[in-house]
Coordinates of C-alpha atoms in Angstrom, one line a residue:
Chain R
X1 CA 46.9 -42.2 -29.7
X2 CA 47.4 -41.0 -32.4
X3 CA 51.2 -40.3 -33.8
X4 CA 51.7 -36.3 -32.5
X5 CA 50.7 -37.8 -29.2
X6 CA 52.9 -40.8 -29.5
X7 CA 56.4 -38.6 -30.9
X8 CA 56.1 -37.0 -27.6
X9 CA 55.9 -39.5 -25.1
X10 CA 59.0 -40.6 -26.8
X11 CA 60.5 -37.3 -27.1
X12 CA 60.4 -37.1 -23.5
X13 CA 61.3 -39.9 -22.0
X14 CA 63.9 -38.6 -21.4
X15 CA 61.9 -35.8 -18.9
X16 CA 64.2 -35.8 -15.8
X17 CA 63.7 -34.2 -12.0
X18 CA 67.0 -31.7 -12.7
X19 CA 67.4 -28.1 -12.7
X20 CA 68.2 -25.2 -15.3
X21 CA 68.9 -22.0 -13.8
X22 CA 70.0 -19.0 -16.0
X23 CA 70.9 -16.4 -13.5
X24 CA 73.0 -12.9 -16.1
X25 CA 74.6 -10.8 -14.4
X26 CA 75.0 -7.9 -16.4
X27 CA 73.3 -4.6 -15.1
X28 CA 73.0 -3.7 -11.4
X29 CA 69.2 -6.1 -11.9
X30 CA 70.7 -9.1 -12.8
X31 CA 73.4 -8.9 -10.4
X32 CA 70.7 -9.0 -7.3
X33 CA 69.3 -11.5 -9.3
X34 CA 72.4 -13.5 -9.9
X35 CA 73.2 -14.2 -6.0
X36 CA 69.7 -14.5 -4.7
X37 CA 70.0 -17.1 -7.0
X38 CA 72.5 -19.1 -4.7
X39 CA 70.9 -20.2 -2.3
X40 CA 68.8 -21.7 -4.6
X41 CA 71.3 -23.3 -5.5
X42 CA 73.2 -24.5 -2.8
X43 CA 69.3 -26.5 -1.9
X44 CA 69.2 -28.5 -5.5
X45 CA 73.0 -29.2 -4.6
X46 CA 72.0 -31.0 -0.8
X47 CA 69.4 -32.1 -2.1
X48 CA 71.2 -34.1 -5.5
X49 CA 69.1 -33.1 -7.7
X50 CA 70.6 -32.7 -10.9
X51 CA 71.8 -29.2 -11.1
X52 CA 73.0 -27.2 -14.8
X53 CA 73.7 -23.5 -14.5
X54 CA 73.7 -21.2 -16.6
X55 CA 75.3 -17.9 -14.9
X56 CA 77.0 -15.6 -16.4
X57 CA 78.3 -15.7 -20.3
X58 CA 77.5 -18.7 -20.1
X59 CA 73.5 -17.7 -20.2
X60 CA 72.9 -17.8 -24.0
X61 CA 70.6 -18.6 -26.9
X62 CA 72.9 -20.8 -28.0
X63 CA 74.4 -22.6 -24.7
X64 CA 70.2 -22.9 -23.1
X65 CA 69.0 -24.9 -26.2
X66 CA 71.4 -27.1 -26.3
X67 CA 70.9 -27.9 -22.9
X68 CA 67.1 -28.3 -22.7
X69 CA 67.9 -30.2 -26.2
X70 CA 70.5 -32.8 -25.1
X71 CA 69.9 -32.3 -20.5
X72 CA 66.4 -32.8 -21.1
X73 CA 65.1 -30.4 -17.9
X74 CA 62.0 -30.8 -16.4
X75 CA 62.3 -27.3 -13.6
X76 CA 63.2 -24.0 -15.7
X77 CA 64.6 -21.2 -13.3
X78 CA 65.2 -17.9 -15.2
X79 CA 66.7 -15.6 -14.0
X80 CA 66.6 -12.2 -16.2
X81 CA 64.7 -9.2 -17.9
X82 CA 62.7 -9.7 -19.9
X83 CA 59.4 -8.7 -21.6
X84 CA 55.6 -9.1 -21.9
X85 CA 57.4 -11.9 -25.0
X86 CA 60.4 -12.7 -23.9
X87 CA 63.0 -13.7 -21.2
X88 CA 66.2 -12.7 -21.5
X89 CA 69.8 -14.3 -20.8
X90 CA 73.6 -12.4 -20.9
X91 CA 73.3 -8.6 -22.0
X92 CA 69.4 -9.1 -23.5
X93 CA 70.3 -12.4 -25.3
X94 CA 67.1 -13.5 -25.9
X95 CA 67.1 -16.9 -24.4
X96 CA 63.3 -18.2 -24.2
X97 CA 60.2 -16.4 -27.1
X98 CA 57.1 -18.4 -28.9
X99 CA 60.2 -19.7 -31.4
X100 CA 61.2 -21.7 -29.0
X101 CA 61.4 -26.0 -30.1
X102 CA 58.0 -26.9 -28.4
X103 CA 59.7 -30.8 -27.9
X104 CA 62.3 -29.2 -26.1
X105 CA 59.7 -26.9 -23.1
X106 CA 57.0 -29.9 -23.1
X107 CA 56.1 -30.6 -19.6
X108 CA 58.5 -28.8 -17.9
X109 CA 57.6 -26.1 -15.1
X110 CA 59.3 -22.8 -15.8
X111 CA 59.6 -20.3 -13.7
X112 CA 60.1 -17.0 -15.4
X113 CA 61.7 -14.1 -11.9
X114 CA 62.0 -11.4 -15.0
X115 CA 59.3 -9.2 -16.2
X116 CA 56.0 -9.0 -17.5
X117 CA 56.9 -12.5 -18.6
X118 CA 53.4 -13.7 -17.1
X119 CA 51.6 -11.4 -20.2
X120 CA 51.0 -13.7 -23.5
X121 CA 54.5 -15.4 -22.6
X122 CA 53.5 -18.2 -20.6
X123 CA 50.1 -19.0 -22.5
X124 CA 51.6 -19.6 -25.3
X125 CA 54.5 -21.3 -23.6
X126 CA 51.6 -23.6 -21.9
X127 CA 50.5 -24.1 -25.3
X128 CA 53.6 -25.1 -26.4
X129 CA 53.4 -27.9 -23.8
X130 CA 54.8 -26.5 -20.4
X131 CA 53.2 -27.8 -17.9
X132 CA 53.5 -25.0 -15.9
X133 CA 54.4 -21.2 -16.0
X134 CA 55.2 -19.0 -13.4
X135 CA 55.9 -15.8 -13.5
X136 CA 54.7 -11.6 -13.2
X137 CA 52.2 -9.9 -15.4
X138 CA 54.5 -6.5 -15.0
X139 CA 57.4 -5.4 -14.3
X140 CA 59.1 -7.5 -11.4
X141 CA 59.9 -4.6 -8.5
X142 CA 63.0 -5.0 -6.1
X143 CA 63.4 -2.9 -3.6
X144 CA 67.6 -1.5 -2.8
X145 CA 68.8 0.2 -0.1
X146 CA 71.3 2.2 -1.9
X147 CA 74.6 1.2 0.5
X148 CA 74.2 -2.0 -0.3
X149 CA 74.5 -2.0 -3.6
X150 CA 77.4 -3.5 -4.4
X151 CA 76.5 -6.8 -2.0
X152 CA 73.5 -8.1 -2.5
X153 CA 73.0 -10.5 -0.1
X154 CA 73.5 -8.3 2.6
X155 CA 70.3 -6.5 1.3
X156 CA 68.1 -6.6 4.4
X157 CA 65.5 -4.7 1.9
X158 CA 65.7 -7.2 -0.4
X159 CA 66.2 -9.8 1.3
X160 CA 61.8 -9.0 1.7
X161 CA 61.4 -9.6 -2.1
X162 CA 63.3 -12.0 -2.6
X163 CA 63.9 -14.5 -0.3
X164 CA 60.1 -14.9 -0.8
X165 CA 60.0 -15.7 -4.8
X166 CA 63.2 -18.4 -3.4
X167 CA 60.5 -19.7 -2.3
X168 CA 58.7 -21.3 -5.7
X169 CA 62.0 -23.1 -6.5
X170 CA 62.2 -24.5 -3.9
X171 CA 59.2 -25.2 -3.3
X172 CA 59.5 -27.4 -6.4
X173 CA 61.6 -28.9 -6.2
X174 CA 60.9 -30.9 -2.7
X175 CA 58.6 -32.7 -4.8
X176 CA 55.9 -29.6 -4.2
X177 CA 52.8 -28.6 -7.2
X178 CA 53.5 -25.4 -8.8
X179 CA 50.2 -24.0 -7.0
X180 CA 51.4 -24.7 -3.4
X181 CA 54.6 -23.0 -4.3
X182 CA 53.4 -19.9 -5.7
X183 CA 50.5 -19.8 -2.5
X184 CA 54.4 -20.6 -0.3
X185 CA 55.8 -17.6 -1.7
X186 CA 52.3 -15.2 -1.6
X187 CA 52.4 -15.7 2.3
X188 CA 55.7 -14.9 2.6
X189 CA 56.1 -12.1 0.9
X190 CA 52.1 -11.5 2.6
X191 CA 53.8 -12.1 6.5
X192 CA 56.7 -9.8 5.4
X193 CA 54.3 -7.1 3.4
X194 CA 52.7 -7.4 6.6
X195 CA 55.9 -7.1 9.0
X196 CA 56.9 -3.7 7.0
X197 CA 53.7 -2.2 6.9
X198 CA 53.5 -2.2 11.1
X199 CA 55.0 -0.9 12.9
X200 CA 57.9 -2.8 13.7
X201 CA 59.6 -1.9 10.0
X202 CA 61.0 0.9 9.2
X203 CA 60.8 3.9 7.3
X204 CA 62.6 2.4 4.7
X205 CA 60.3 -0.4 4.6
X206 CA 57.1 1.8 4.8
X207 CA 58.2 3.6 2.1
X208 CA 59.0 0.6 -0.1
X209 CA 56.0 -2.4 1.6
X210 CA 53.6 -0.6 -2.0
X211 CA 56.4 -2.2 -4.3
X212 CA 56.6 -5.7 -2.7
X213 CA 52.4 -5.7 -2.0
X214 CA 53.1 -4.8 -6.7
X215 CA 54.6 -8.3 -6.5
X216 CA 52.3 -10.0 -5.2
X217 CA 49.5 -8.6 -6.9
X218 CA 51.3 -9.8 -10.4
X219 CA 52.8 -13.0 -9.4
X220 CA 50.7 -15.9 -12.0
X221 CA 50.8 -19.5 -12.5
X222 CA 50.1 -20.5 -15.8
X223 CA 48.7 -23.6 -16.6
X224 CA 48.1 -26.7 -14.7
X225 CA 48.6 -26.0 -10.8
X226 CA 49.4 -30.2 -9.8
X227 CA 52.0 -29.9 -11.5
X228 CA 54.7 -31.2 -9.6
X229 CA 59.1 -32.0 -10.9
X230 CA 57.5 -35.7 -10.1
X231 CA 54.1 -36.3 -12.0
Chain B
X1 CA 41.8 -9.2 -8.8
X2 CA 42.3 -6.5 -11.2
X3 CA 45.2 -5.5 -12.4
X4 CA 44.1 -3.6 -14.9
X5 CA 47.1 -0.9 -15.9
X6 CA 46.2 2.8 -16.4
X7 CA 45.2 3.2 -19.9
X8 CA 43.1 0.2 -19.3
X9 CA 41.3 2.3 -16.4
X10 CA 40.9 5.2 -18.1
X11 CA 40.5 8.0 -16.1
X12 CA 39.5 10.8 -17.4
X13 CA 42.0 13.6 -17.2
X14 CA 41.6 14.8 -14.6
X15 CA 41.5 11.9 -12.3
X16 CA 44.5 10.9 -13.4
X17 CA 46.1 14.1 -12.8
X18 CA 45.2 13.7 -9.7
X19 CA 46.4 10.6 -9.2
X20 CA 49.9 11.7 -10.6
X21 CA 50.6 14.9 -8.1
X22 CA 49.3 11.7 -4.8
X23 CA 52.6 9.9 -6.8
X24 CA 54.3 12.5 -6.6
X25 CA 53.9 14.3 -3.6
X26 CA 54.6 10.8 -1.3
X27 CA 58.4 9.7 -4.1
X28 CA 58.8 13.4 -2.5
X29 CA 59.0 11.9 1.0
X30 CA 60.7 8.8 -0.9
X31 CA 64.0 7.2 2.2
X32 CA 67.3 8.6 -0.4
X33 CA 68.7 5.4 1.6
X34 CA 66.5 3.0 -0.6
X35 CA 65.6 2.1 -4.8
X36 CA 63.6 0.7 -6.5
X37 CA 65.1 -2.1 -9.3
X38 CA 62.4 -2.7 -11.7
X39 CA 64.0 -3.4 -15.0
X40 CA 67.1 -3.0 -16.4
X41 CA 66.5 0.6 -14.1
X42 CA 68.1 0.9 -10.3
X43 CA 66.2 3.9 -9.4
X44 CA 66.3 6.7 -7.1
X45 CA 63.9 9.2 -6.2
X46 CA 64.8 11.4 -8.4
X47 CA 64.6 9.3 -11.5
X48 CA 61.9 7.8 -10.5
X49 CA 60.1 11.6 -9.3
X50 CA 60.8 12.2 -14.0
X51 CA 59.2 8.8 -15.4
X52 CA 56.6 10.0 -13.7
X53 CA 56.7 13.1 -14.6
X54 CA 57.0 12.1 -18.2
X55 CA 54.5 9.7 -17.7
X56 CA 56.7 6.0 -19.8
X57 CA 55.8 3.3 -18.8
X58 CA 57.8 3.4 -15.6
X59 CA 55.7 6.3 -14.3
X60 CA 52.6 4.8 -15.5
X61 CA 53.3 1.5 -13.2
X62 CA 54.8 3.5 -10.1
X63 CA 51.4 5.4 -10.5
X64 CA 49.2 1.8 -11.1
X65 CA 51.0 -0.1 -8.6
X66 CA 50.9 3.5 -5.9
X67 CA 46.6 3.8 -7.1
X68 CA 46.0 -0.8 -6.7
X69 CA 47.2 0.1 -3.4
X70 CA 45.6 2.6 -2.1
X71 CA 42.0 0.8 -3.1
X72 CA 43.3 -2.3 -1.7
X73 CA 44.1 -0.6 1.1
X74 CA 41.0 0.5 1.9
X75 CA 38.8 -3.0 0.6
X76 CA 40.8 -4.1 3.6
X77 CA 42.5 -6.5 1.0
X78 CA 46.3 -7.0 2.8
X79 CA 44.7 -8.5 5.9
X80 CA 42.6 -10.8 3.9
X81 CA 45.5 -11.8 1.0
X82 CA 45.2 -15.1 -0.1

């Protein structure tokens, strides 16, 4: 075992099963993610999982990095905008990119509910020591109904997209692996999709079904499928 | 499973124009009540149509999505997806 390995092990002795959530809220898209993260936060609280909820103005790079450094959360659930190389926080502040200190993210599981992060960033971070990265290889899509735009949790169309994606963090919080979380989420999306295209689906749902299909197709796990917060 | 971008699909100009026509035709029946949250935008029927017309990044993704959906539908992937 070389010094590099030893130093990493020493650094990671503080790694724990806590959850760090980022949820900016500065436009319609982030507003939906902000509110739909609440059921996950409630689940973490019910399970007494240590939780660091960086919401709105707290979702900045400075605060995010300080929590990574001091709390060493084992699971990062990031909501927001992004592209192939970044995930952003409040007002597009870049929270995570390839320049992040590798020791801060070593052995973590990351779920980035943002656009395109599965294209490049996920692979880069896994090379930096992240055990598993779940993200999307294209833009993450949510179908919305205009009459519910100001009350996202009451939006029945958005529910079909965001409830299955919430299964990723809640499954991981139950101690299951990243691979299982991804599969459960996709199974639920598929179930919703099949309902949407069936005669039971409304015209709006049938129209929006292919948007959900895009999310199913673009959701990826990079790294160790067997990674869990218990491993 | 492939997840190719429109540019990677290497469609001929004619094929791309037909796909665009198809996507635009489908957008004409998009319900007014729904919109799509994609990237940092929430787009209604009119805005989506403009993105497809201009073939920008969002417009191209809409075209890719529709093509992929139709291909998957044709091969029955929606009923056998993991």
